[in-house]
Amino acid sequence: FCGGLSLSDPMNSGAVALFAWESVTQDVRDALAAIAGLRHTIAVNAADTAELPQGALSFDALLAVGSSSFDMVWTMPDDTAVLQYVPVQGEWLGVELTHANLLLNATALADRVLHITGSAVALAALPLSSAFGQTAAMNAPVYAGAAVSLLPAWNAQSALQAMERDNVTLLPCTPSLIDELLGAAGERRAVAPALTLCTCLGAPLSDTTRARFAGCSDAALLEGYGLAQASPIVTMNSVETQRRGSLGRPLWGTEVAIMNDDGKRLPPERTGEICVRGHNVMKGYYGRPDATDA
């Protein structure tokens, strides 16, 4: 699975097939027409094959003629599971996240921080092509046996409707999404009656947004920090240890230090580089050992 595309080197991933929703397949196919290595475009959710873009295949049609049996391909913990493309110093590089990276990040988040149970319902408002969306809105809830309510595309009104319809209890999001939800909710007291927990990463959460959210919901609003190269959760507040203005404690199995340019730990209240090590740190940048070494 490739989250995003490498614009500077479109063949970096070596992908030969693309799965896309029928409604966006033609746009995607047009954009990738110049990539010689792409041999197949498979349209998902395409009921009428006559409506398919030229050269595309129907996923449903392939399932209908496919075998019901298959050979299991065993994977090792250090095998690459996901390529997550991110901009690094002006280049788009493929972050290699392993099966162990994703599994341990999801289980640590679900079991030790959020305490997700099988009765929870998470809203996948974040794009699942992002590391945060994959881990917080998909992997962690699925691991815990919870339900996931999927949005085809982000829209604040649609999100509110889905949260009320599906009794959503868990909302992974960003501060900007919270602001949009609050704007769409208007004067309503409750953003979503069943909501009990909201995890927020991606940008600082302002006091204004926090106060507005508290006025519309009784849900716990937990801030955290992460990056795609760390699967992505690094630190997170928990319901038991919330601290306003803090990004929380390091996830289980993860160590965080603030260091200077010489790689030495800095004392408290000093500004430096955030350094992370643990089971969540990426395998490397795909096909770019020079960038990985750097």
Short mmCIF file of C-alpha atoms in Angstrom, two decimals, residues 85-277:
data_model
loop_
_atom_site.label_atom_id
_atom_site.label_comp_id
_atom_site.label_asym_id
_atom_site.label_seq_id
_atom_site.Cartn_x
_atom_site.Cartn_y
_atom_site.Cartn_z
CA TYR A 85 5.40 8.95 1.02
CA VAL A 86 6.30 12.17 2.81
CA PRO A 87 8.18 15.35 1.82
CA VAL A 88 11.71 15.43 3.26
CA GLN A 89 13.83 18.49 2.48
CA GLY A 90 12.13 19.07 -0.85
CA GLU A 91 11.92 15.40 -1.92
CA TRP A 92 9.12 12.85 -1.64
CA LEU A 93 10.55 9.78 0.08
CA GLY A 94 8.86 6.45 0.78
CA VAL A 95 8.85 5.68 4.51
CA GLU A 96 9.10 1.90 4.99
CA LEU A 97 6.88 0.86 7.90
CA THR A 98 7.11 -2.79 8.88
CA HIS A 99 4.45 -5.17 10.13
CA ALA A 100 6.01 -4.92 13.61
CA ASN A 101 6.04 -1.11 13.44
CA LEU A 102 2.33 -0.95 12.67
CA LEU A 103 1.22 -3.77 14.96
CA LEU A 104 3.05 -2.53 18.07
CA ASN A 105 2.08 1.10 17.49
CA ALA A 106 -1.59 0.11 17.17
CA THR A 107 -1.63 -2.28 20.14
CA ALA A 108 0.23 0.12 22.43
CA LEU A 109 -2.20 2.90 21.51
CA ALA A 110 -5.31 0.74 21.87
CA ASP A 111 -4.37 -1.18 25.03
CA ARG A 112 -2.15 1.13 27.07
CA VAL A 113 -3.37 4.64 26.23
CA LEU A 114 -6.93 4.72 24.87
CA HIS A 115 -8.21 1.43 26.34
CA ILE A 116 -10.31 0.73 23.26
CA THR A 117 -12.86 -2.06 23.68
CA GLY A 118 -14.98 -4.04 21.27
CA SER A 119 -17.97 -1.80 21.98
CA ALA A 120 -16.21 1.30 20.63
CA VAL A 121 -17.05 2.91 17.29
CA ALA A 122 -14.31 4.96 15.60
CA LEU A 123 -14.88 7.52 12.88
CA ALA A 124 -12.34 7.30 10.04
CA ALA A 125 -12.47 10.99 9.18
CA LEU A 126 -8.72 11.10 8.57
CA PRO A 127 -7.41 9.80 5.23
CA LEU A 128 -6.34 6.17 5.59
CA SER A 129 -3.45 6.94 3.24
CA SER A 130 -1.83 8.81 6.15
CA ALA A 131 0.06 7.03 8.92
CA PHE A 132 -2.10 8.70 11.59
CA GLY A 133 -5.30 7.64 9.85
CA GLN A 134 -4.06 4.08 9.39
CA THR A 135 -2.99 3.61 13.02
CA ALA A 136 -5.51 5.63 15.01
CA ALA A 137 -8.63 5.33 12.84
CA MET A 138 -8.16 1.84 11.40
CA ASN A 139 -5.47 -0.44 12.87
CA ALA A 140 -6.01 0.27 16.58
CA PRO A 141 -9.84 -0.03 16.47
CA VAL A 142 -9.73 -3.15 14.26
CA TYR A 143 -7.16 -4.75 16.59
CA ALA A 144 -9.48 -4.05 19.55
CA GLY A 145 -12.49 -5.54 17.74
CA ALA A 146 -14.20 -2.16 17.51
CA ALA A 147 -16.32 -0.87 14.63
CA VAL A 148 -15.09 1.72 12.14
CA SER A 149 -17.40 4.21 10.44
CA LEU A 150 -15.91 5.22 7.08
CA LEU A 151 -16.31 8.59 5.37
CA PRO A 152 -15.83 8.56 1.58
CA ALA A 153 -14.39 12.09 1.82
CA TRP A 154 -14.04 14.68 4.55
CA ASN A 155 -17.01 16.96 5.05
CA ALA A 156 -17.88 18.39 8.45
CA GLN A 157 -21.66 18.01 8.05
CA SER A 158 -21.30 14.44 6.78
CA ALA A 159 -18.99 13.68 9.70
CA LEU A 160 -21.53 14.97 12.22
CA GLN A 161 -24.29 12.94 10.60
CA ALA A 162 -22.16 9.79 10.63
CA MET A 163 -21.18 10.32 14.27
CA GLU A 164 -24.81 10.59 15.33
CA ARG A 165 -26.05 7.79 13.06
CA ASP A 166 -23.36 5.29 14.10
CA ASN A 167 -23.01 6.35 17.76
CA VAL A 168 -19.33 7.14 17.28
CA THR A 169 -17.37 7.02 20.54
CA LEU A 170 -13.80 7.59 19.27
CA LEU A 171 -12.64 10.39 16.98
CA PRO A 172 -9.00 10.61 15.84
CA CYS A 173 -8.53 14.05 14.29
CA THR A 174 -6.50 17.23 13.94
CA PRO A 175 -7.16 20.71 15.40
CA SER A 176 -8.36 21.98 12.02
CA LEU A 177 -10.92 19.16 11.77
CA ILE A 178 -12.18 19.98 15.26
CA ASP A 179 -12.64 23.62 14.25
CA GLU A 180 -14.61 22.57 11.16
CA LEU A 181 -16.81 20.23 13.21
CA LEU A 182 -17.53 22.96 15.75
CA GLY A 183 -18.38 25.38 12.94
CA ALA A 184 -20.76 22.88 11.36
CA ALA A 185 -22.37 22.06 14.71
CA GLY A 186 -23.30 25.70 15.25
CA GLU A 187 -25.19 26.31 18.47
CA ARG A 188 -25.84 22.64 19.22
CA ARG A 189 -24.74 21.56 22.70
CA ALA A 190 -23.42 18.19 21.63
CA VAL A 191 -21.07 17.54 18.71
CA ALA A 192 -21.98 13.85 18.96
CA PRO A 193 -23.91 12.47 21.94
CA ALA A 194 -22.03 9.15 22.16
CA LEU A 195 -18.52 10.60 21.74
CA THR A 196 -16.28 9.85 24.73
CA LEU A 197 -12.75 10.20 23.37
CA CYS A 198 -11.01 12.42 20.84
CA THR A 199 -7.31 12.09 19.96
CA CYS A 200 -5.67 15.11 18.38
CA LEU A 201 -2.34 15.24 16.51
CA GLY A 202 -0.86 17.16 13.60
CA ALA A 203 -0.69 20.70 15.02
CA PRO A 204 -0.83 22.56 18.35
CA LEU A 205 -4.28 22.66 19.92
CA SER A 206 -5.18 26.23 20.84
CA ASP A 207 -6.88 27.16 24.11
CA THR A 208 -9.74 28.63 22.08
CA THR A 209 -10.40 25.37 20.23
CA ARG A 210 -10.12 23.37 23.45
CA ALA A 211 -12.60 25.65 25.21
CA ARG A 212 -15.07 25.57 22.30
CA PHE A 213 -14.86 21.78 22.18
CA ALA A 214 -15.49 21.52 25.94
CA GLY A 215 -18.61 23.62 25.46
CA CYS A 216 -20.00 21.18 22.89
CA SER A 217 -18.85 17.79 24.15
CA ASP A 218 -18.04 15.95 27.37
CA ALA A 219 -15.52 13.77 25.52
CA ALA A 220 -11.90 13.66 26.67
CA LEU A 221 -9.66 15.57 24.25
CA LEU A 222 -6.18 14.04 24.22
CA GLU A 223 -3.24 15.70 22.49
CA GLY A 224 -0.28 13.78 21.14
CA TYR A 225 2.70 13.95 18.84
CA GLY A 226 3.87 11.78 16.00
CA LEU A 227 5.38 11.58 12.54
CA ALA A 228 5.10 9.16 9.65
CA GLN A 229 8.63 7.87 10.30
CA ALA A 230 7.41 6.63 13.71
CA SER A 231 4.29 4.73 12.58
CA PRO A 232 3.24 7.53 13.63
CA ILE A 233 2.40 7.81 17.38
CA VAL A 234 5.32 8.91 19.57
CA THR A 235 3.67 10.52 22.60
CA MET A 236 0.07 10.77 23.77
CA ASN A 237 -1.87 11.94 26.78
CA SER A 238 -4.10 9.31 28.34
CA VAL A 239 -7.43 9.67 30.10
CA GLU A 240 -5.66 9.04 33.43
CA THR A 241 -2.72 11.41 32.83
CA GLN A 242 -4.05 14.38 30.89
CA ARG A 243 -1.90 17.48 31.15
CA ARG A 244 -3.03 20.63 29.41
CA GLY A 245 -0.40 22.08 27.09
CA SER A 246 1.53 18.80 27.03
CA LEU A 247 1.82 16.29 24.20
CA GLY A 248 1.77 13.45 26.72
CA ARG A 249 4.14 10.67 27.62
CA PRO A 250 6.11 8.43 25.24
CA LEU A 251 4.17 5.44 23.98
CA TRP A 252 5.03 2.11 25.59
CA GLY A 253 8.26 0.80 24.09
CA THR A 254 9.27 4.24 22.81
CA GLU A 255 11.97 6.56 24.14
CA VAL A 256 12.09 10.29 23.46
CA ALA A 257 14.95 12.72 24.13
CA ILE A 258 15.64 16.37 23.35
CA MET A 259 19.19 16.66 22.02
CA ASN A 260 21.57 19.35 20.79
CA ASP A 261 23.42 19.36 17.47
CA ASP A 262 26.14 17.15 18.97
CA GLY A 263 23.66 14.41 19.89
CA LYS A 264 23.81 15.07 23.63
CA ARG A 265 20.71 15.10 25.82
CA LEU A 266 19.56 18.51 26.93
CA PRO A 267 18.21 19.30 30.41
CA PRO A 268 14.55 20.29 30.98
CA GLU A 269 13.30 23.61 29.63
CA ARG A 270 15.86 23.64 26.80
CA THR A 271 15.02 23.67 23.09
CA GLY A 272 16.57 21.11 20.76
CA GLU A 273 15.88 18.29 18.33
CA ILE A 274 13.24 15.67 19.15
CA CYS A 275 14.89 12.25 18.88
CA VAL A 276 12.93 9.01 19.00
CA ARG A 277 13.83 5.34 19.22
#
